[in-house]
PDB file of C-alpha atoms and ligand atoms in Angstrom:
ATOM      1  CA  MET A   1     -32.526  17.720  -0.865  1.00 69.00           C
ATOM      2  CA  GLU A   2     -28.211  18.261  -1.075  1.00 74.00           C
ATOM      3  CA  LYS A   3     -26.860  18.524   2.263  1.00 84.00           C
ATOM      4  CA  MET A   4     -25.240  21.907   2.657  1.00 92.00           C
ATOM      5  CA  VAL A   5     -21.360  22.509   3.790  1.00 93.00           C
ATOM      6  CA  ARG A   6     -19.521  25.327   5.454  1.00 95.00           C
ATOM      7  CA  LEU A   7     -17.521  27.043   2.553  1.00 96.00           C
ATOM      8  CA  ASP A   8     -14.064  26.091   4.327  1.00 95.00           C
ATOM      9  CA  LYS A   9     -15.139  22.798   4.973  1.00 91.00           C
ATOM     10  CA  PHE A  10     -16.221  22.580   1.336  1.00 92.00           C
ATOM     11  CA  LEU A  11     -12.564  23.899   0.141  1.00 93.00           C
ATOM     12  CA  ALA A  12     -10.736  21.822   2.664  1.00 88.00           C
ATOM     13  CA  ASP A  13     -11.962  18.675   1.647  1.00 82.00           C
ATOM     14  CA  ALA A  14     -11.471  19.506  -2.124  1.00 84.00           C
ATOM     15  CA  GLY A  15      -7.705  19.680  -1.508  1.00 78.00           C
ATOM     16  CA  LYS A  16      -7.164  22.890  -1.360  1.00 87.00           C
ATOM     17  CA  GLY A  17      -5.120  23.425   2.092  1.00 85.00           C
ATOM     18  CA  THR A  18      -6.221  22.747   5.765  1.00 84.00           C
ATOM     19  CA  ARG A  19      -9.030  24.857   7.032  1.00 89.00           C
ATOM     20  CA  SER A  20      -7.029  27.631   8.731  1.00 92.00           C
ATOM     21  CA  GLU A  21      -5.696  28.233   5.554  1.00 92.00           C
ATOM     22  CA  VAL A  22      -8.271  28.348   3.265  1.00 95.00           C
ATOM     23  CA  LYS A  23     -10.026  30.307   5.781  1.00 96.00           C
ATOM     24  CA  LYS A  24      -7.282  32.860   5.108  1.00 97.00           C
ATOM     25  CA  GLU A  25      -8.224  32.797   1.261  1.00 96.00           C
ATOM     26  CA  ILE A  26     -11.722  33.000   1.899  1.00 97.00           C
ATOM     27  CA  LYS A  27     -11.373  36.252   4.442  1.00 97.00           C
ATOM     28  CA  LYS A  28      -9.186  37.854   1.932  1.00 96.00           C
ATOM     29  CA  GLY A  29     -12.087  37.903  -0.826  1.00 96.00           C
ATOM     30  CA  LEU A  30      -9.993  35.444  -3.561  1.00 97.00           C
ATOM     31  CA  VAL A  31     -13.152  32.556  -2.911  1.00 97.00           C
ATOM     32  CA  LEU A  32     -16.524  33.206  -5.258  1.00 97.00           C
ATOM     33  CA  VAL A  33     -19.260  31.409  -4.805  1.00 97.00           C
ATOM     34  CA  ASN A  34     -21.640  32.237  -8.313  1.00 96.00           C
ATOM     35  CA  GLY A  35     -20.089  35.314  -8.704  1.00 96.00           C
ATOM     36  CA  ARG A  36     -19.891  37.028  -5.444  1.00 96.00           C
ATOM     37  CA  ALA A  37     -16.741  37.149  -3.522  1.00 96.00           C
ATOM     38  CA  VAL A  38     -17.672  35.223   0.052  1.00 96.00           C
ATOM     39  CA  LYS A  39     -15.734  36.487   3.389  1.00 97.00           C
ATOM     40  CA  SER A  40     -17.243  34.612   5.562  1.00 97.00           C
ATOM     41  CA  PRO A  41     -16.102  31.150   6.183  1.00 97.00           C
ATOM     42  CA  GLU A  42     -19.024  29.481   7.939  1.00 97.00           C
ATOM     43  CA  GLU A  43     -21.171  30.400   5.283  1.00 97.00           C
ATOM     44  CA  LYS A  44     -22.642  27.431   4.221  1.00 96.00           C
ATOM     45  CA  ILE A  45     -23.064  26.262   0.255  1.00 96.00           C
ATOM     46  CA  SER A  46     -24.150  23.476  -1.940  1.00 93.00           C
ATOM     47  CA  PRO A  47     -21.704  21.345  -3.130  1.00 90.00           C
ATOM     48  CA  GLY A  48     -23.841  20.297  -5.650  1.00 86.00           C
ATOM     49  CA  THR A  49     -24.664  23.047  -7.587  1.00 92.00           C
ATOM     50  CA  ASP A  50     -22.444  26.110  -6.667  1.00 95.00           C
ATOM     51  CA  ARG A  51     -20.008  26.777  -8.619  1.00 96.00           C
ATOM     52  CA  VAL A  52     -17.415  27.752  -6.277  1.00 96.00           C
ATOM     53  CA  LEU A  53     -13.548  29.712  -7.704  1.00 97.00           C
ATOM     54  CA  LEU A  54     -10.585  29.893  -5.869  1.00 97.00           C
ATOM     55  CA  ARG A  55      -8.367  32.516  -7.478  1.00 95.00           C
ATOM     56  CA  GLY A  56      -9.923  32.047 -10.430  1.00 95.00           C
ATOM     57  CA  GLU A  57     -10.086  28.390 -10.578  1.00 95.00           C
ATOM     58  CA  PRO A  58     -13.039  26.141 -10.417  1.00 96.00           C
ATOM     59  CA  VAL A  59     -13.056  23.894  -7.541  1.00 95.00           C
ATOM     60  CA  LEU A  60     -15.252  20.511  -8.118  1.00 90.00           C
ATOM     61  CA  PRO A  61     -16.912  18.813  -5.275  1.00 86.00           C
ATOM     62  CA  GLU A  62     -14.868  16.341  -3.469  1.00 81.00           C
ATOM     63  CA  PRO A  63     -17.241  12.999  -4.538  1.00 86.00           C
ATOM     64  CA  GLU A  64     -18.586  10.400  -1.521  1.00 86.00           C
ATOM     65  CA  PHE A  65     -15.492   7.831  -1.777  1.00 93.00           C
ATOM     66  CA  VAL A  66     -11.722   8.879  -2.430  1.00 92.00           C
ATOM     67  CA  TYR A  67      -9.137   6.231  -3.050  1.00 96.00           C
ATOM     68  CA  TYR A  68      -5.353   6.895  -2.216  1.00 96.00           C
ATOM     69  CA  LEU A  69      -2.279   4.636  -2.986  1.00 97.00           C
ATOM     70  CA  LEU A  70       0.561   4.452  -0.619  1.00 98.00           C
ATOM     71  CA  TYR A  71       4.087   3.627  -1.109  1.00 98.00           C
ATOM     72  CA  LYS A  72       4.157   2.645   2.634  1.00 98.00           C
ATOM     73  CA  PRO A  73       7.421   3.275   3.818  1.00 98.00           C
ATOM     74  CA  ALA A  74       8.716   0.989   7.014  1.00 98.00           C
ATOM     75  CA  GLY A  75       8.544   2.371  10.908  1.00 98.00           C
ATOM     76  CA  TYR A  76       4.933   3.065  10.235  1.00 98.00           C
ATOM     77  CA  VAL A  77       1.786   1.075  11.505  1.00 98.00           C
ATOM     78  CA  SER A  78      -0.857   0.531   9.090  1.00 98.00           C
ATOM     79  CA  ALA A  79      -4.041   2.020  11.352  1.00 97.00           C
ATOM     80  CA  THR A  80      -5.439   5.082  11.752  1.00 96.00           C
ATOM     81  CA  GLU A  81      -4.238   5.660  14.994  1.00 95.00           C
ATOM     82  CA  ASP A  82      -1.984   4.824  17.715  1.00 96.00           C
ATOM     83  CA  ARG A  83      -0.536   6.281  20.898  1.00 96.00           C
ATOM     84  CA  ARG A  84       3.061   5.357  20.659  1.00 96.00           C
ATOM     85  CA  GLU A  85       3.605   4.662  16.708  1.00 97.00           C
ATOM     86  CA  LYS A  86       3.273   6.409  13.637  1.00 97.00           C
ATOM     87  CA  THR A  87       0.410   5.488  11.597  1.00 98.00           C
ATOM     88  CA  VAL A  88      -0.039   5.777   7.728  1.00 98.00           C
ATOM     89  CA  MET A  89      -2.111   8.403   7.947  1.00 96.00           C
ATOM     90  CA  GLU A  90       0.019  11.017   8.313  1.00 95.00           C
ATOM     91  CA  LEU A  91       1.276  10.549   5.059  1.00 96.00           C
ATOM     92  CA  VAL A  92      -1.928  11.184   3.376  1.00 93.00           C
ATOM     93  CA  PRO A  93      -2.341  14.558   2.221  1.00 84.00           C
ATOM     94  CA  SER A  94      -5.805  14.782   3.101  1.00 81.00           C
ATOM     95  CA  SER A  95      -8.485  15.555   6.066  1.00 73.00           C
ATOM     96  CA  ARG A  96     -11.341  13.806   5.351  1.00 79.00           C
ATOM     97  CA  LYS A  97     -12.861  11.553   7.708  1.00 83.00           C
ATOM     98  CA  GLY A  98     -13.709   8.165   7.689  1.00 93.00           C
ATOM     99  CA  LEU A  99     -10.068   7.364   5.520  1.00 96.00           C
ATOM    100  CA  PHE A 100      -8.607   3.622   6.530  1.00 97.00           C
ATOM    101  CA  PRO A 101      -6.085   2.031   5.453  1.00 98.00           C
ATOM    102  CA  VAL A 102      -7.328  -1.247   3.506  1.00 97.00           C
ATOM    103  CA  GLY A 103      -5.476  -4.213   5.122  1.00 95.00           C
ATOM    104  CA  ARG A 104      -2.369  -4.186   7.007  1.00 96.00           C
ATOM    105  CA  LEU A 105       1.084  -4.061   5.831  1.00 98.00           C
ATOM    106  CA  ASP A 106       3.373  -5.140   9.275  1.00 98.00           C
ATOM    107  CA  LYS A 107       5.303  -1.564  10.923  1.00 98.00           C
ATOM    108  CA  ASP A 108       8.521  -3.266   9.101  1.00 98.00           C
ATOM    109  CA  THR A 109       6.525  -4.087   5.733  1.00 98.00           C
ATOM    110  CA  GLU A 110       6.916  -1.848   2.475  1.00 98.00           C
ATOM    111  CA  GLY A 111       4.752  -1.186  -0.361  1.00 98.00           C
ATOM    112  CA  LEU A 112       1.272  -0.629  -1.640  1.00 98.00           C
ATOM    113  CA  LEU A 113      -1.458   0.367   0.914  1.00 98.00           C
ATOM    114  CA  LEU A 114      -4.709   1.702  -0.622  1.00 98.00           C
ATOM    115  CA  ILE A 115      -6.237   4.567   1.667  1.00 98.00           C
ATOM    116  CA  THR A 116      -9.973   4.708   1.414  1.00 97.00           C
ATOM    117  CA  ASN A 117     -13.240   5.636   3.089  1.00 96.00           C
ATOM    118  CA  ASP A 118     -15.229   2.793   1.157  1.00 96.00           C
ATOM    119  CA  GLY A 119     -15.907   0.747   3.502  1.00 96.00           C
ATOM    120  CA  MET A 120     -17.771  -2.124   0.827  1.00 96.00           C
ATOM    121  CA  LEU A 121     -14.878  -1.905  -1.434  1.00 96.00           C
ATOM    122  CA  ALA A 122     -12.096  -2.818   1.371  1.00 97.00           C
ATOM    123  CA  HIS A 123     -14.229  -5.264   2.821  1.00 95.00           C
ATOM    124  CA  GLU A 124     -14.859  -7.334  -1.062  1.00 95.00           C
ATOM    125  CA  LEU A 125     -11.057  -6.913  -1.400  1.00 95.00           C
ATOM    126  CA  LEU A 126     -10.026  -8.164   1.703  1.00 94.00           C
ATOM    127  CA  SER A 127     -12.561 -10.828   1.821  1.00 92.00           C
ATOM    128  CA  PRO A 128     -10.937 -14.140   1.677  1.00 88.00           C
ATOM    129  CA  ALA A 129     -13.540 -14.936  -0.808  1.00 90.00           C
ATOM    130  CA  LYS A 130     -13.040 -12.529  -3.298  1.00 91.00           C
ATOM    131  CA  HIS A 131      -9.296 -14.494  -3.648  1.00 91.00           C
ATOM    132  CA  VAL A 132      -7.722 -10.887  -4.498  1.00 95.00           C
ATOM    133  CA  GLU A 133      -3.825 -11.836  -5.054  1.00 96.00           C
ATOM    134  CA  LYS A 134      -1.493  -9.593  -3.671  1.00 98.00           C
ATOM    135  CA  THR A 135       2.465 -10.111  -4.806  1.00 98.00           C
ATOM    136  CA  TYR A 136       5.248  -9.486  -2.752  1.00 98.00           C
ATOM    137  CA  PHE A 137       8.922  -9.145  -3.129  1.00 98.00           C
ATOM    138  CA  VAL A 138      10.675 -11.126  -0.477  1.00 98.00           C
ATOM    139  CA  ARG A 139      14.636 -11.410   0.531  1.00 98.00           C
ATOM    140  CA  VAL A 140      14.863 -14.268   2.985  1.00 98.00           C
ATOM    141  CA  ARG A 141      17.823 -15.509   4.759  1.00 96.00           C
ATOM    142  CA  GLY A 142      18.958 -19.100   3.174  1.00 95.00           C
ATOM    143  CA  GLU A 143      18.764 -20.685  -0.177  1.00 95.00           C
ATOM    144  CA  VAL A 144      15.061 -21.618  -1.299  1.00 97.00           C
ATOM    145  CA  SER A 145      15.574 -24.454  -2.721  1.00 96.00           C
ATOM    146  CA  GLU A 146      13.248 -26.062  -6.038  1.00 97.00           C
ATOM    147  CA  THR A 147      11.499 -28.517  -2.863  1.00 97.00           C
ATOM    148  CA  ASP A 148      10.326 -25.007  -0.981  1.00 98.00           C
ATOM    149  CA  ARG A 149       9.140 -23.245  -4.192  1.00 98.00           C
ATOM    150  CA  ILE A 150       7.034 -26.291  -5.224  1.00 98.00           C
ATOM    151  CA  ARG A 151       5.726 -26.531  -1.371  1.00 98.00           C
ATOM    152  CA  LEU A 152       4.538 -22.950  -0.828  1.00 98.00           C
ATOM    153  CA  GLU A 153       2.928 -23.026  -3.928  1.00 98.00           C
ATOM    154  CA  GLN A 154       1.226 -26.160  -3.519  1.00 98.00           C
ATOM    155  CA  GLY A 155       0.335 -24.821   0.600  1.00 98.00           C
ATOM    156  CA  VAL A 156       1.826 -25.231   3.652  1.00 98.00           C
ATOM    157  CA  ASP A 157       1.253 -25.523   7.381  1.00 98.00           C
ATOM    158  CA  ILE A 158       1.183 -22.098   8.996  1.00 98.00           C
ATOM    159  CA  GLY A 159      -0.254 -23.414  12.036  1.00 96.00           C
ATOM    160  CA  GLU A 160      -3.822 -22.870  11.114  1.00 96.00           C
ATOM    161  CA  ASP A 161      -6.747 -25.334  10.235  1.00 94.00           C
ATOM    162  CA  ARG A 162      -5.528 -25.675   6.576  1.00 96.00           C
ATOM    163  CA  LEU A 163      -2.858 -24.979   4.545  1.00 97.00           C
ATOM    164  CA  THR A 164      -2.017 -22.007   2.791  1.00 97.00           C
ATOM    165  CA  LEU A 165      -4.229 -21.642  -0.489  1.00 97.00           C
ATOM    166  CA  PRO A 166      -2.169 -21.979  -3.732  1.00 97.00           C
ATOM    167  CA  ALA A 167       0.432 -19.480  -4.180  1.00 98.00           C
ATOM    168  CA  LYS A 168       2.679 -18.663  -6.827  1.00 98.00           C
ATOM    169  CA  ALA A 169       6.506 -18.713  -5.769  1.00 98.00           C
ATOM    170  CA  GLU A 170       8.840 -17.315  -8.107  1.00 98.00           C
ATOM    171  CA  ILE A 171      12.784 -16.885  -7.282  1.00 98.00           C
ATOM    172  CA  ILE A 172      14.396 -14.290  -8.745  1.00 97.00           C
ATOM    173  CA  ARG A 173      17.683 -15.235  -7.500  1.00 95.00           C
ATOM    174  CA  ASN A 174      19.931 -16.772  -5.077  1.00 93.00           C
ATOM    175  CA  PHE A 175      23.022 -15.073  -3.947  1.00 93.00           C
ATOM    176  CA  ARG A 176      25.166 -14.234  -0.616  1.00 89.00           C
ATOM    177  CA  GLU A 177      26.335 -11.380   1.515  1.00 82.00           C
ATOM    178  CA  ASP A 178      28.966  -9.829  -0.459  1.00 72.00           C
ATOM    179  CA  GLY A 179      26.218  -9.290  -3.170  1.00 55.00           C
ATOM    180  CA  LYS A 180      27.516 -11.342  -5.773  1.00 60.00           C
ATOM    181  CA  ASP A 181      25.153 -14.416  -7.557  1.00 61.00           C
ATOM    182  CA  ARG A 182      26.098 -17.593  -7.639  1.00 56.00           C
ATOM    183  CA  ALA A 183      26.351 -17.332 -11.550  1.00 52.00           C
ATOM    184  CA  VAL A 184      29.595 -14.715 -10.947  1.00 51.00           C
ATOM    185  CA  GLN A 185      30.821 -16.859  -8.010  1.00 52.00           C
ATOM    186  CA  ALA A 186      30.560 -20.220 -10.298  1.00 53.00           C
ATOM    187  CA  GLY A 187      33.074 -18.434 -12.868  1.00 56.00           C
ATOM    188  CA  GLU A 188      35.884 -16.904 -10.785  1.00 56.00           C
ATOM    189  CA  ASP A 189      38.926 -18.320 -10.339  1.00 58.00           C
ATOM    190  CA  LYS A 190      38.305 -19.724  -6.802  1.00 61.00           C
ATOM    191  CA  SER A 191      41.892 -19.482  -4.425  1.00 69.00           C
ATOM    192  CA  ARG A 192      41.259 -21.674  -1.472  1.00 67.00           C
ATOM    193  CA  GLU A 193      40.770 -18.423   0.779  1.00 68.00           C
ATOM    194  CA  ASN A 194      38.158 -17.173  -1.653  1.00 68.00           C
ATOM    195  CA  VAL A 195      36.050 -20.654  -1.019  1.00 64.00           C
ATOM    196  CA  GLN A 196      36.679 -20.321   2.840  1.00 66.00           C
ATOM    197  CA  GLN A 197      35.052 -16.962   2.581  1.00 65.00           C
ATOM    198  CA  GLU A 198      32.344 -18.101   0.201  1.00 64.00           C
ATOM    199  CA  GLU A 199      31.315 -20.716   2.515  1.00 67.00           C
ATOM    200  CA  MET A 200      31.306 -18.834   5.531  1.00 69.00           C
ATOM    201  CA  ALA A 201      29.427 -15.657   3.928  1.00 76.00           C
ATOM    202  CA  GLU A 202      25.759 -16.009   4.842  1.00 90.00           C
ATOM    203  CA  LYS A 203      23.196 -16.616   1.519  1.00 94.00           C
ATOM    204  CA  TYR A 204      19.966 -14.821   0.651  1.00 96.00           C
ATOM    205  CA  THR A 205      17.224 -15.558  -1.769  1.00 97.00           C
ATOM    206  CA  GLU A 206      14.234 -12.833  -3.685  1.00 98.00           C
ATOM    207  CA  LEU A 207      11.500 -13.959  -4.565  1.00 98.00           C
ATOM    208  CA  LEU A 208       8.243 -13.259  -5.596  1.00 98.00           C
ATOM    209  CA  LEU A 209       5.403 -14.441  -3.858  1.00 98.00           C
ATOM    210  CA  THR A 210       1.592 -13.804  -4.898  1.00 98.00           C
ATOM    211  CA  ILE A 211      -0.629 -15.039  -2.663  1.00 98.00           C
ATOM    212  CA  CYS A 212      -4.731 -14.626  -2.391  1.00 96.00           C
ATOM    213  CA  GLU A 213      -5.729 -14.708   1.051  1.00 95.00           C
ATOM    214  CA  GLY A 214      -4.052 -11.878   3.687  1.00 93.00           C
ATOM    215  CA  LYS A 215      -3.857 -13.779   6.657  1.00 95.00           C
ATOM    216  CA  PHE A 216      -1.825 -12.372  10.022  1.00 96.00           C
ATOM    217  CA  HIS A 217       2.026 -12.076   9.050  1.00 97.00           C
ATOM    218  CA  GLN A 218       1.268 -14.688   6.058  1.00 98.00           C
ATOM    219  CA  VAL A 219       4.350 -14.173   4.288  1.00 98.00           C
ATOM    220  CA  LYS A 220       6.986 -14.267   6.254  1.00 98.00           C
ATOM    221  CA  ARG A 221       4.726 -17.300   8.269  1.00 98.00           C
ATOM    222  CA  MET A 222       4.926 -18.917   4.965  1.00 98.00           C
ATOM    223  CA  MET A 223       8.448 -18.463   4.865  1.00 98.00           C
ATOM    224  CA  GLU A 224       8.983 -19.770   8.285  1.00 98.00           C
ATOM    225  CA  ALA A 225       7.342 -23.208   7.049  1.00 98.00           C
ATOM    226  CA  VAL A 226       9.854 -23.917   4.855  1.00 98.00           C
ATOM    227  CA  GLY A 227      12.720 -22.356   7.143  1.00 97.00           C
ATOM    228  CA  LYS A 228      13.503 -19.083   5.563  1.00 97.00           C
ATOM    229  CA  LYS A 229      13.401 -15.707   8.001  1.00 97.00           C
ATOM    230  CA  VAL A 230      12.172 -12.851   6.068  1.00 98.00           C
ATOM    231  CA  VAL A 231      14.633  -9.848   6.255  1.00 97.00           C
ATOM    232  CA  TYR A 232      12.918  -7.735   3.462  1.00 98.00           C
ATOM    233  CA  LEU A 233       9.518  -7.569   2.612  1.00 98.00           C
ATOM    234  CA  LYS A 234       7.755  -5.196  -0.285  1.00 98.00           C
ATOM    235  CA  ARG A 235       3.764  -5.585  -1.590  1.00 98.00           C
ATOM    236  CA  ILE A 236       4.407  -4.176  -4.968  1.00 98.00           C
ATOM    237  CA  SER A 237       0.573  -5.540  -6.561  1.00 98.00           C
ATOM    238  CA  MET A 238      -3.345  -5.736  -4.971  1.00 97.00           C
ATOM    239  CA  GLY A 239      -5.662  -7.092  -7.701  1.00 96.00           C
ATOM    240  CA  PRO A 240      -5.345  -4.780 -10.429  1.00 96.00           C
ATOM    241  CA  LEU A 241      -2.895  -2.263  -8.643  1.00 97.00           C
ATOM    242  CA  VAL A 242       0.979  -2.057  -8.962  1.00 98.00           C
ATOM    243  CA  LEU A 243       2.980  -0.086  -6.952  1.00 98.00           C
ATOM    244  CA  PRO A 244       3.826   2.604  -9.697  1.00 97.00           C
ATOM    245  CA  GLY A 245       7.284   3.196 -10.464  1.00 96.00           C
ATOM    246  CA  ASP A 246       7.933   7.111 -10.459  1.00 96.00           C
ATOM    247  CA  LEU A 247       5.773   6.609  -6.256  1.00 97.00           C
ATOM    248  CA  LYS A 248       8.943   7.711  -4.037  1.00 97.00           C
ATOM    249  CA  LYS A 249       8.748   5.775  -0.285  1.00 98.00           C
ATOM    250  CA  GLY A 250       6.196   8.020   1.830  1.00 97.00           C
ATOM    251  CA  GLU A 251       4.682   9.332  -0.778  1.00 96.00           C
ATOM    252  CA  CYS A 252       0.399   8.489  -1.484  1.00 95.00           C
ATOM    253  CA  ARG A 253      -1.561  10.340  -4.461  1.00 95.00           C
ATOM    254  CA  ARG A 254      -4.837   9.616  -5.578  1.00 94.00           C
ATOM    255  CA  LEU A 255      -6.224   6.199  -7.587  1.00 96.00           C
ATOM    256  CA  THR A 256      -6.837   7.811 -11.288  1.00 95.00           C
ATOM    257  CA  GLU A 257     -10.706   6.599 -12.262  1.00 93.00           C
ATOM    258  CA  LYS A 258      -8.787   3.859 -14.512  1.00 96.00           C
ATOM    259  CA  GLU A 259      -7.322   2.136 -11.609  1.00 96.00           C
ATOM    260  CA  THR A 260     -10.127   2.656  -9.384  1.00 96.00           C
ATOM    261  CA  GLU A 261     -12.892   1.179 -11.929  1.00 96.00           C
ATOM    262  CA  SER A 262     -10.251  -1.685 -12.157  1.00 95.00           C
ATOM    263  CA  LEU A 263     -10.479  -2.445  -8.847  1.00 95.00           C
ATOM    264  CA  ARG A 264     -14.160  -2.367  -8.894  1.00 94.00           C
ATOM    265  CA  LYS A 265     -14.170  -4.861 -11.344  1.00 93.00           C
ATOM    266  CA  ALA A 266     -11.783  -7.059  -9.588  1.00 90.00           C
ATOM    267  CA  VAL A 267     -14.067  -7.715  -7.140  1.00 89.00           C
ATOM    268  CA  ARG A 268     -17.207  -8.285  -9.232  1.00 85.00           C
ATOM    269  CA  GLN A 269     -14.508 -10.842 -11.057  1.00 77.00           C
ATOM    270  CA  GLN A 270     -13.096 -12.603  -8.545  1.00 60.00           C
ATOM    271  CA  LYS A 271     -14.953 -15.899  -7.142  1.00 55.00           C
TER     272      LYS A 271
HETATM  273  N1  LIG B 301       2.813 -10.379   5.238  1.00 67.35           N
HETATM  274  C1  LIG B 301       3.415 -10.517   6.119  1.00 67.35           C
HETATM  275  O1  LIG B 301       3.818 -11.884   6.734  1.00 67.35           O
HETATM  276  N2  LIG B 301       3.530  -9.197   6.466  1.00 67.35           N
HETATM  277  C2  LIG B 301       3.092  -8.215   5.845  1.00 67.35           C
HETATM  278  O2  LIG B 301       3.338  -7.091   5.997  1.00 67.35           O
HETATM  279  C3  LIG B 301       1.785  -8.610   4.821  1.00 67.35           C
HETATM  280  C4  LIG B 301       2.119  -9.747   4.382  1.00 67.35           C
END
């Protein structure tokens, strides 16, 4: 038999407001259940069979599993609770119980983080056996050479039993602290002063690193293994999910049906 739920819970779970907000709407008589105005928030309904209208608009029952894509900003920890730090859950516009972040991004890492209550899918996405690819935009201090790049791709020693699995590393640019990249500098008329300034300015490299494991601080440790310190890190994709260009830092939205299906397909296919 279908589980009955309180009307206020049904509306809050469907994203129509907090429990106290929806209670007010109910008491005002703005909620109809099967055509009848119900004014008591505690009245129980059958989500699958009862037709609920809020201000004339149908309210569809929440699916069992929900999926959110968060653009995590720095400064939040990837946990459901923390006594001292702000958690990513504070950025999710849902009061659903059982939601959790799929894997961890460090407090200072930004980018794509999946939040769900689907334990099975999360487990598969994180399973080392599934080899789901994660791509990071990485900025490091120093110049990443072609030799470093090849080492990152072939596997480096990060202090585990084995080298890291084969990865993809694509250098975007090498540049100096003053923001000029090397191609620009090479074409400049170089006075002695310019050359001295250039030599003193710190070098940086930006690259894309795609890995299919998820060891603790993996990207930072891989870059350390080639002698470079990460100064900025952002995850831009996870399997088929890509950080959307129109999502701002700190914003969160539900995955589309298509995105959810692509994730399921990715874990079915990856071996
Ligand atoms: N690798 C890291 O070092 N940190 C992250 O947050 C994610 C991957």
